[in-house]
Amino acid sequence: MTLASERDEPRLSVGEVAKRADVAVSTLHFYETKGLIRSWRNAGNQRRYKKDVLRRIAVIKAGQKMGISLIEIKETLSTLPESRTPNKDDWARMSRFWQAQLDEKIAYMMRVREMVDGCIGCGCLSMKSCPMYNPEDIVAKEANGAVWLDHPEQAKVAKNCYDSQN
Amino acid sequence: MTLASERDEPRLSVGEVAKRADVAVSTLHFYETKGLIRSWRNAGNQRRYKKDVLRRIAVIKAGQKMGISLIEIKETLSTLPESRTPNKDDWARMSRFWQAQLDEKIAYMMRVREMVDGCIGCGCLSMKSCPMYNPEDIVAKEANGAVWLDHPEQAKVAKNCYDSQN
DNA sequence: CTAAAACCTCAACCAAGCTTTAGGTAAAGA
DNA sequence: TCTTTACCTAAAGCTTGGTTGAGGTTTTAG
């Protein structure tokens, strides 16, 4: 008796995957060099993919929609089991992870929004004087030059923004 | 009598602007080549800036925080009056514009979130079968290959996402 | 007056995320 | 079989948003 993993090894050619996933062949080559997807070779040295590569590509695309870099996406994908084809639960876990990432991004954008909102009243967006722009007083100097708006408190400050400059 | 625009021409050197705006001198040169900011030259060919350059840089930075490209930022800045130094109202108008942009971005992210959310139930994120990934049925073929999630209706569909593939 | 600091231009380089090109092999169909 | 289509590798090129470096000039401080 053969193992399932051996029975249903590679099936899809690079062209088929490209068409079904709606990406260029060159993109698949590229993802492979970056370790995001994997392929096996047939006798003539042509790539053959397992079907779950399609879902990996879906995850890659979804991650990109969320503004996540390929390196981070690779890390996320690396949490999938290597010993077997990922199942529903594996993918569901990944979805939840993406969602958390997304929540953070959204929260960040909302903070930016509050800032801009607070700054409309005074028509500012100035440098030193406006906490939206340069809130050193709040952020202070953190080890690796922490940035703007990664600190929720700033949103409040923006409400009291008065400009002293052009 | 001299015009105000002549009386208070350039004042700040590139180094001063760099320090006050917290950007590198090279960045200012770069922005200038891209037409985002403007400078005048003194007798010794050194750049001199009008004070409002600081606010332009603030706008540039704010836009970048929102994920807007320099080209788009340039377009936004181009709506400012050239004949006079921009005033409070000009900048306020711009702030409102940014805010609208931001609202769109946030709405987009929320749609992505709903998609991921809807897809957790079935552990999908698959290609053809999942509307999160490939909602051709909704988007259809638009002129220039319209993409995923730019269509609000898709969010609803994601709720009924069942997978037929690995 | 002199030396250091600031500035100038132009060109090269970086990272991410791909695409394009060139030169050659494999597979598929009439 | 023959020809077209698909595929292979490696290297170079592209865009965005800058940074770095070389070689030279201007300003400023002592």
CSV table of C-alpha atoms (C1' of nucleotides) in Angstrom, one decimal:
chain,number,residue,atom,x,y,z
A,1,MET,CA,0.0,0.0,0.0
A,2,THR,CA,1.3,3.4,-1.0
A,3,LEU,CA,0.9,6.5,1.2
A,4,ALA,CA,-1.6,9.1,0.2
A,5,SER,CA,1.3,11.5,0.0
A,6,GLU,CA,2.9,9.3,-2.6
A,7,ARG,CA,-0.3,8.4,-4.5
A,8,ASP,CA,-1.3,11.9,-5.2
A,9,GLU,CA,2.0,13.7,-5.8
A,10,PRO,CA,2.4,16.5,-8.3
A,11,ARG,CA,-0.2,17.0,-11.0
A,12,LEU,CA,-0.4,20.6,-12.2
A,13,SER,CA,2.0,22.1,-14.7
A,14,VAL,CA,3.2,25.7,-14.2
A,15,GLY,CA,1.0,26.9,-17.0
A,16,GLU,CA,-2.1,25.3,-15.5
A,17,VAL,CA,-1.3,26.8,-12.1
A,18,ALA,CA,-0.7,30.2,-13.7
A,19,LYS,CA,-4.0,30.1,-15.4
A,20,ARG,CA,-6.0,28.9,-12.5
A,21,ALA,CA,-4.4,31.2,-10.0
A,22,ASP,CA,-4.4,34.1,-12.5
A,23,VAL,CA,-0.7,34.9,-12.0
A,24,ALA,CA,2.1,34.9,-14.6
A,25,VAL,CA,4.4,31.9,-15.0
A,26,SER,CA,7.3,34.1,-14.1
A,27,THR,CA,5.6,35.0,-10.8
A,28,LEU,CA,5.4,31.3,-9.9
A,29,HIS,CA,9.1,30.9,-10.7
A,30,PHE,CA,9.8,33.9,-8.6
A,31,TYR,CA,7.7,32.7,-5.6
A,32,GLU,CA,9.6,29.4,-5.8
A,33,THR,CA,13.0,31.1,-5.6
A,34,LYS,CA,11.6,33.0,-2.6
A,35,GLY,CA,10.5,29.8,-0.9
A,36,LEU,CA,6.8,30.7,-0.9
A,37,ILE,CA,5.7,27.7,-3.0
A,38,ARG,CA,7.3,24.4,-3.9
A,39,SER,CA,7.3,22.2,-6.9
A,40,TRP,CA,8.5,18.8,-8.1
A,41,ARG,CA,10.0,17.9,-11.5
A,42,ASN,CA,8.8,15.5,-14.1
A,43,ALA,CA,11.2,13.4,-16.2
A,44,GLY,CA,11.8,16.3,-18.5
A,45,ASN,CA,12.7,18.7,-15.7
A,46,GLN,CA,9.3,20.6,-15.9
A,47,ARG,CA,7.6,21.8,-12.7
A,48,ARG,CA,4.7,19.8,-11.3
A,49,TYR,CA,2.6,21.2,-8.5
A,50,LYS,CA,0.4,19.7,-5.9
A,51,LYS,CA,-3.1,21.1,-5.9
A,52,ASP,CA,-2.7,22.9,-2.6
A,53,VAL,CA,-0.3,25.3,-4.3
A,54,LEU,CA,-3.5,27.1,-5.5
A,55,ARG,CA,-4.5,27.8,-2.0
A,56,ARG,CA,-1.1,28.9,-1.0
A,57,ILE,CA,-1.2,31.4,-3.8
A,58,ALA,CA,-4.6,32.5,-2.6
A,59,VAL,CA,-3.1,33.1,0.8
A,60,ILE,CA,-0.2,35.0,-0.7
A,61,LYS,CA,-2.6,37.3,-2.7
A,62,ALA,CA,-4.8,37.8,0.3
A,63,GLY,CA,-1.8,38.8,2.4
A,64,GLN,CA,-0.7,41.2,-0.2
A,65,LYS,CA,-4.1,42.8,-0.3
A,66,MET,CA,-3.6,43.5,3.3
A,67,GLY,CA,-0.2,45.0,2.7
A,68,ILE,CA,1.9,42.2,4.2
A,69,SER,CA,5.3,41.6,2.7
A,70,LEU,CA,6.2,38.4,1.0
A,71,ILE,CA,8.7,37.7,3.7
A,72,GLU,CA,6.0,37.9,6.4
A,73,ILE,CA,3.7,35.8,4.2
A,74,LYS,CA,6.4,33.2,3.9
A,75,GLU,CA,6.7,33.1,7.6
A,76,THR,CA,2.9,32.6,8.0
A,77,LEU,CA,2.9,29.9,5.4
A,78,SER,CA,5.7,28.1,7.1
A,79,THR,CA,3.4,27.4,10.0
A,80,LEU,CA,1.6,24.9,7.8
A,81,PRO,CA,2.4,21.2,8.2
A,82,GLU,CA,5.0,19.9,5.8
A,83,SER,CA,4.4,16.3,6.4
A,84,ARG,CA,0.9,16.3,5.0
A,85,THR,CA,-1.3,18.4,2.7
A,86,PRO,CA,-2.8,21.2,4.7
A,87,ASN,CA,-6.5,20.7,5.6
A,88,LYS,CA,-9.4,22.9,6.3
A,89,ASP,CA,-8.4,23.5,9.9
A,90,ASP,CA,-4.9,24.5,8.9
A,91,TRP,CA,-6.3,27.1,6.5
A,92,ALA,CA,-8.9,28.3,8.9
A,93,ARG,CA,-6.1,28.9,11.5
A,94,MET,CA,-4.3,30.9,8.9
A,95,SER,CA,-7.4,32.9,8.1
A,96,ARG,CA,-7.8,33.9,11.7
A,97,PHE,CA,-4.2,35.0,11.8
A,98,TRP,CA,-4.7,37.2,8.8
A,99,GLN,CA,-7.8,38.7,10.4
A,100,ALA,CA,-5.8,39.7,13.5
A,101,GLN,CA,-3.2,41.4,11.3
A,102,LEU,CA,-6.0,43.2,9.5
A,103,ASP,CA,-7.5,44.4,12.7
A,104,GLU,CA,-4.3,46.0,13.6
A,105,LYS,CA,-4.0,47.7,10.2
A,106,ILE,CA,-7.5,49.0,10.5
A,107,ALA,CA,-6.9,50.3,14.0
A,108,TYR,CA,-3.8,52.0,12.7
A,109,MET,CA,-5.7,53.7,9.9
A,110,MET,CA,-8.4,54.8,12.3
A,111,ARG,CA,-5.8,56.5,14.5
A,112,VAL,CA,-4.4,58.3,11.4
A,113,ARG,CA,-8.0,59.3,10.6
A,114,GLU,CA,-8.6,60.7,14.0
A,115,MET,CA,-5.4,62.7,13.6
A,116,VAL,CA,-6.3,64.2,10.3
A,117,ASP,CA,-9.8,64.8,11.7
A,118,GLY,CA,-8.4,66.7,14.7
A,119,CYS,CA,-6.2,68.7,12.5
A,120,ILE,CA,-8.9,70.0,10.2
A,121,GLY,CA,-10.2,72.3,12.8
A,122,CYS,CA,-7.1,74.4,12.8
A,123,GLY,CA,-6.0,73.8,9.3
A,124,CYS,CA,-2.7,72.7,10.5
A,125,LEU,CA,-0.7,69.6,9.7
A,126,SER,CA,2.4,71.6,10.6
A,127,MET,CA,5.7,70.3,11.8
A,128,LYS,CA,6.8,71.0,15.3
A,129,SER,CA,3.6,72.6,16.5
A,130,CYS,CA,1.2,69.9,15.5
A,131,PRO,CA,1.1,66.6,17.4
A,132,MET,CA,-0.1,64.9,14.3
A,133,TYR,CA,3.1,65.6,12.7
A,134,ASN,CA,5.8,65.6,15.3
A,135,PRO,CA,4.6,64.2,18.6
A,136,GLU,CA,8.1,63.8,20.2
A,137,ASP,CA,6.6,64.7,23.6
A,138,ILE,CA,4.5,61.6,23.5
A,139,VAL,CA,6.6,59.1,21.6
A,140,ALA,CA,9.9,60.1,23.1
A,141,LYS,CA,12.9,58.3,21.8
A,142,GLU,CA,12.4,54.6,21.7
A,143,ALA,CA,15.2,52.2,20.9
A,144,ASN,CA,14.8,51.9,17.2
A,145,GLY,CA,13.2,55.2,16.3
A,146,ALA,CA,9.6,54.3,16.9
A,147,VAL,CA,7.3,56.1,14.6
A,148,TRP,CA,4.2,58.2,14.7
A,149,LEU,CA,0.9,56.8,15.2
A,150,ASP,CA,2.1,53.5,16.5
A,151,HIS,CA,1.0,55.0,19.8
A,152,PRO,CA,-2.7,55.3,20.4
A,153,GLU,CA,-2.4,58.2,22.8
A,154,GLN,CA,-1.5,60.5,20.0
A,155,ALA,CA,-5.0,60.4,18.6
A,156,LYS,CA,-6.3,62.3,21.6
A,157,VAL,CA,-3.7,65.0,21.4
A,158,ALA,CA,-4.5,65.8,17.9
A,159,LYS,CA,-7.8,67.3,19.1
A,160,ASN,CA,-5.9,70.2,20.6
A,161,CYS,CA,-4.0,71.1,17.6
A,162,TYR,CA,-3.3,74.8,17.0
A,163,ASP,CA,-0.9,76.0,14.4
A,164,SER,CA,1.8,78.6,14.9
A,165,GLN,CA,3.2,78.4,11.4
A,166,ASN,CA,2.2,79.1,7.8
B,1,MET,CA,5.8,99.1,-2.6
B,2,THR,CA,6.9,95.5,-3.1
B,3,LEU,CA,4.6,92.6,-3.2
B,4,ALA,CA,4.4,90.3,-0.2
B,5,SER,CA,5.5,87.5,-2.5
B,6,GLU,CA,8.7,89.4,-3.2
B,7,ARG,CA,9.2,90.7,0.3
B,8,ASP,CA,9.3,87.4,2.0
B,9,GLU,CA,10.9,85.2,-0.7
B,10,PRO,CA,13.1,82.2,0.3
B,11,ARG,CA,14.5,82.0,3.8
B,12,LEU,CA,15.4,78.5,4.8
B,13,SER,CA,18.4,76.5,3.8
B,14,VAL,CA,18.2,72.9,2.9
B,15,GLY,CA,19.9,71.9,6.1
B,16,GLU,CA,17.4,73.9,8.2
B,17,VAL,CA,14.5,72.4,6.4
B,18,ALA,CA,15.9,68.9,6.8
B,19,LYS,CA,16.3,69.4,10.5
B,20,ARG,CA,12.9,71.0,11.1
B,21,ALA,CA,11.1,68.5,9.0
B,22,ASP,CA,13.2,65.6,10.2
B,23,VAL,CA,14.1,64.3,6.8
B,24,ALA,CA,17.5,63.8,5.1
B,25,VAL,CA,18.9,66.5,2.9
B,26,SER,CA,19.0,64.0,0.1
B,27,THR,CA,15.3,63.4,0.5
B,28,LEU,CA,14.6,67.1,-0.1
B,29,HIS,CA,16.7,67.0,-3.2
B,30,PHE,CA,14.8,63.9,-4.3
B,31,TYR,CA,11.4,65.5,-3.6
B,32,GLU,CA,12.5,68.5,-5.6
B,33,THR,CA,13.4,66.3,-8.6
B,34,LYS,CA,10.0,64.8,-8.3
B,35,GLY,CA,8.3,68.1,-8.3
B,36,LEU,CA,6.9,67.7,-4.8
B,37,ILE,CA,8.6,70.8,-3.4
B,38,ARG,CA,10.3,73.8,-4.9
B,39,SER,CA,13.3,75.9,-4.0
B,40,TRP,CA,15.0,79.1,-5.1
B,41,ARG,CA,18.7,79.7,-5.3
B,42,ASN,CA,20.9,82.2,-3.6
B,43,ALA,CA,23.9,83.9,-5.2
B,44,GLY,CA,26.1,80.9,-4.5
B,45,ASN,CA,23.6,78.4,-6.0
B,46,GLN,CA,22.4,77.1,-2.7
B,47,ARG,CA,18.7,76.2,-2.2
B,48,ARG,CA,16.5,78.5,-0.3
B,49,TYR,CA,13.0,77.6,0.7
B,50,LYS,CA,9.9,79.4,1.6
B,51,LYS,CA,8.5,78.4,5.0
B,52,ASP,CA,5.5,76.7,3.7
B,53,VAL,CA,7.7,73.9,2.4
B,54,LEU,CA,7.6,72.6,5.9
B,55,ARG,CA,3.9,72.1,5.6
B,56,ARG,CA,4.2,70.5,2.2
B,57,ILE,CA,6.5,68.0,3.7
B,58,ALA,CA,4.1,67.4,6.5
B,59,VAL,CA,1.4,66.7,3.9
B,60,ILE,CA,3.8,64.4,2.1
B,61,LYS,CA,4.5,62.4,5.2
B,62,ALA,CA,0.9,62.3,6.2
B,63,GLY,CA,0.0,60.9,2.8
B,64,GLN,CA,2.7,58.3,3.0
B,65,LYS,CA,1.4,57.2,6.4
B,66,MET,CA,-1.9,56.5,4.6
B,67,GLY,CA,-0.1,54.5,1.9
B,68,ILE,CA,-0.5,57.1,-0.8
B,69,SER,CA,2.2,57.2,-3.5
B,70,LEU,CA,4.3,60.2,-4.1
B,71,ILE,CA,2.7,60.7,-7.5
B,72,GLU,CA,-0.7,60.9,-6.0
B,73,ILE,CA,0.5,63.2,-3.3
B,74,LYS,CA,2.0,65.4,-5.9
B,75,GLU,CA,-1.3,65.7,-7.6
B,76,THR,CA,-3.0,66.6,-4.3
B,77,LEU,CA,-0.3,69.3,-3.7
B,78,SER,CA,-0.8,70.6,-7.1
B,79,THR,CA,-4.3,71.8,-6.1
B,80,LEU,CA,-2.7,74.4,-3.9
B,81,PRO,CA,-2.5,78.0,-5.2
B,82,GLU,CA,0.7,78.9,-6.9
B,83,SER,CA,0.2,82.6,-6.9
B,84,ARG,CA,0.3,82.9,-3.1
B,85,THR,CA,1.4,81.2,-0.1
B,86,PRO,CA,-1.2,78.6,0.9
B,87,ASN,CA,-3.3,79.6,3.9
B,88,LYS,CA,-5.1,77.8,6.6
B,89,ASP,CA,-8.1,77.2,4.5
B,90,ASP,CA,-6.0,75.7,1.7
B,91,TRP,CA,-4.5,73.3,4.1
B,92,ALA,CA,-7.8,72.5,5.8
B,93,ARG,CA,-9.2,71.6,2.4
B,94,MET,CA,-6.3,69.3,1.9
B,95,SER,CA,-6.8,67.7,5.2
B,96,ARG,CA,-10.4,66.9,4.3
B,97,PHE,CA,-9.2,65.4,1.1
B,98,TRP,CA,-6.8,63.2,2.9
B,99,GLN,CA,-9.5,62.2,5.3
B,100,ALA,CA,-11.7,61.0,2.4
B,101,GLN,CA,-8.9,59.0,1.0
B,102,LEU,CA,-8.4,57.4,4.4
B,103,ASP,CA,-12.1,56.6,4.7
B,104,GLU,CA,-11.8,54.7,1.4
B,105,LYS,CA,-8.8,52.8,2.6
B,106,ILE,CA,-10.5,51.9,5.8
B,107,ALA,CA,-13.6,50.8,4.1
B,108,TYR,CA,-11.5,48.7,1.8
B,109,MET,CA,-9.7,47.0,4.7
B,110,MET,CA,-13.1,46.4,6.4
B,111,ARG,CA,-14.2,44.6,3.3
B,112,VAL,CA,-11.1,42.5,3.2
B,113,ARG,CA,-11.8,41.8,6.9
B,114,GLU,CA,-15.3,40.7,6.3
B,115,MET,CA,-14.1,38.4,3.5
B,116,VAL,CA,-11.5,36.7,5.7
B,117,ASP,CA,-14.1,36.5,8.4
B,118,GLY,CA,-16.6,34.9,6.2
B,119,CYS,CA,-14.0,32.5,4.9
B,120,ILE,CA,-13.0,31.2,8.4
B,121,GLY,CA,-16.2,29.3,8.7
B,122,CYS,CA,-15.4,27.0,5.9
B,123,GLY,CA,-11.6,27.2,6.1
B,124,CYS,CA,-11.4,28.2,2.5
B,125,LEU,CA,-9.6,31.0,0.8
B,126,SER,CA,-9.6,28.8,-2.3
B,127,MET,CA,-9.4,30.0,-5.8
B,128,LYS,CA,-12.4,29.4,-8.1
B,129,SER,CA,-14.7,28.2,-5.5
B,130,CYS,CA,-14.4,31.1,-2.9
B,131,PRO,CA,-15.7,34.5,-3.7
B,132,MET,CA,-13.0,36.0,-1.6
B,133,TYR,CA,-10.5,34.9,-4.0
B,134,ASN,CA,-12.0,34.8,-7.3
B,135,PRO,CA,-15.4,36.4,-7.5
B,136,GLU,CA,-15.7,36.6,-11.3
B,137,ASP,CA,-19.4,36.1,-11.0
B,138,ILE,CA,-19.7,39.4,-9.4
B,139,VAL,CA,-16.9,41.5,-10.8
B,140,ALA,CA,-17.2,40.1,-14.3
B,141,LYS,CA,-14.7,41.4,-16.8
B,142,GLU,CA,-14.3,45.1,-16.6
B,143,ALA,CA,-12.3,47.0,-19.1
B,144,ASN,CA,-9.0,47.1,-17.3
B,145,GLY,CA,-9.1,44.0,-15.3
B,146,ALA,CA,-10.9,45.3,-12.2
B,147,VAL,CA,-9.8,43.6,-9.1
B,148,TRP,CA,-11.1,41.8,-6.1
B,149,LEU,CA,-12.6,43.7,-3.3
B,150,ASP,CA,-13.0,46.9,-5.0
B,151,HIS,CA,-16.6,45.9,-5.1
B,152,PRO,CA,-18.6,46.1,-1.9
B,153,GLU,CA,-21.0,43.4,-2.8
B,154,GLN,CA,-18.4,40.8,-2.5
B,155,ALA,CA,-18.3,41.1,1.2
B,156,LYS,CA,-21.8,39.7,1.5
B,157,VAL,CA,-21.0,36.8,-0.7
B,158,ALA,CA,-18.1,35.7,1.4
B,159,LYS,CA,-20.6,34.7,4.1
B,160,ASN,CA,-21.7,31.8,1.9
B,161,CYS,CA,-18.3,30.5,1.2
B,162,TYR,CA,-17.9,26.7,0.9
B,163,ASP,CA,-14.9,25.0,-0.4
B,164,SER,CA,-14.7,22.3,-3.0
B,165,GLN,CA,-11.0,22.1,-3.2
B,166,ASN,CA,-8.1,21.2,-0.9
C,1,DC,C1',42.7,84.2,6.5
C,2,DT,C1',41.9,79.6,7.0
C,3,DA,C1',39.7,75.4,8.1
C,4,DA,C1',35.5,73.1,8.9
C,5,DA,C1',30.8,72.6,7.9
C,6,DA,C1',27.3,73.0,4.7
C,7,DC,C1',26.1,72.8,0.0
C,8,DC,C1',26.2,71.5,-5.1
C,9,DT,C1',25.6,67.8,-9.1
C,10,DC,C1',25.6,63.4,-11.0
C,11,DA,C1',25.7,58.7,-10.9
C,12,DA,C1',25.5,54.5,-8.6
C,13,DC,C1',23.3,51.6,-5.4
C,14,DC,C1',19.4,49.3,-2.3
C,15,DA,C1',15.1,46.5,-1.4
C,16,DA,C1',10.7,44.7,-2.9
C,17,DG,C1',8.2,42.4,-6.3
C,18,DC,C1',8.1,41.2,-10.4
C,19,DT,C1',8.7,41.1,-15.8
C,20,DT,C1',11.5,40.6,-19.9
C,21,DT,C1',14.9,38.7,-22.7
C,22,DA,C1',18.0,35.3,-24.6
C,23,DG,C1',19.2,30.9,-25.7
C,24,DG,C1',17.8,26.2,-25.4
C,25,DT,C1',14.7,21.7,-24.2
C,26,DA,C1',10.3,19.1,-23.8
C,27,DA,C1',5.7,17.9,-24.9
C,28,DA,C1',1.6,17.9,-27.7
C,29,DG,C1',-1.2,17.9,-31.9
C,30,DA,C1',-2.1,17.6,-37.0
D,1,DT,C1',7.2,13.4,-38.2
D,2,DC,C1',7.1,18.1,-37.9
D,3,DT,C1',5.9,22.2,-36.0
D,4,DT,C1',4.0,24.8,-32.6
D,5,DT,C1',3.3,25.6,-27.9
D,6,DA,C1',5.0,25.1,-23.3
D,7,DC,C1',8.8,25.0,-20.4
D,8,DC,C1',13.7,25.6,-18.5
D,9,DT,C1',17.6,28.8,-16.5
D,10,DA,C1',20.1,32.8,-15.8
D,11,DA,C1',20.6,37.4,-16.0
D,12,DA,C1',19.1,42.0,-16.7
D,13,DG,C1',15.5,45.5,-16.3
D,14,DC,C1',11.7,48.1,-14.1
D,15,DT,C1',9.2,51.1,-10.4
D,16,DT,C1',9.1,53.3,-6.0
D,17,DG,C1',11.3,55.9,-2.6
D,18,DG,C1',15.1,57.0,-1.3
D,19,DT,C1',20.5,56.7,0.3
D,20,DT,C1',25.5,56.8,-0.6
D,21,DG,C1',29.6,58.4,-2.6
D,22,DA,C1',32.8,61.2,-5.4
D,23,DG,C1',34.6,65.4,-6.6
D,24,DG,C1',34.1,70.2,-6.2
D,25,DT,C1',32.1,75.0,-4.4
D,26,DT,C1',30.2,78.2,-0.8
D,27,DT,C1',29.5,79.7,3.9
D,28,DT,C1',30.6,80.3,8.4
D,29,DA,C1',33.3,80.4,12.6
D,30,DG,C1',37.5,81.3,15.0
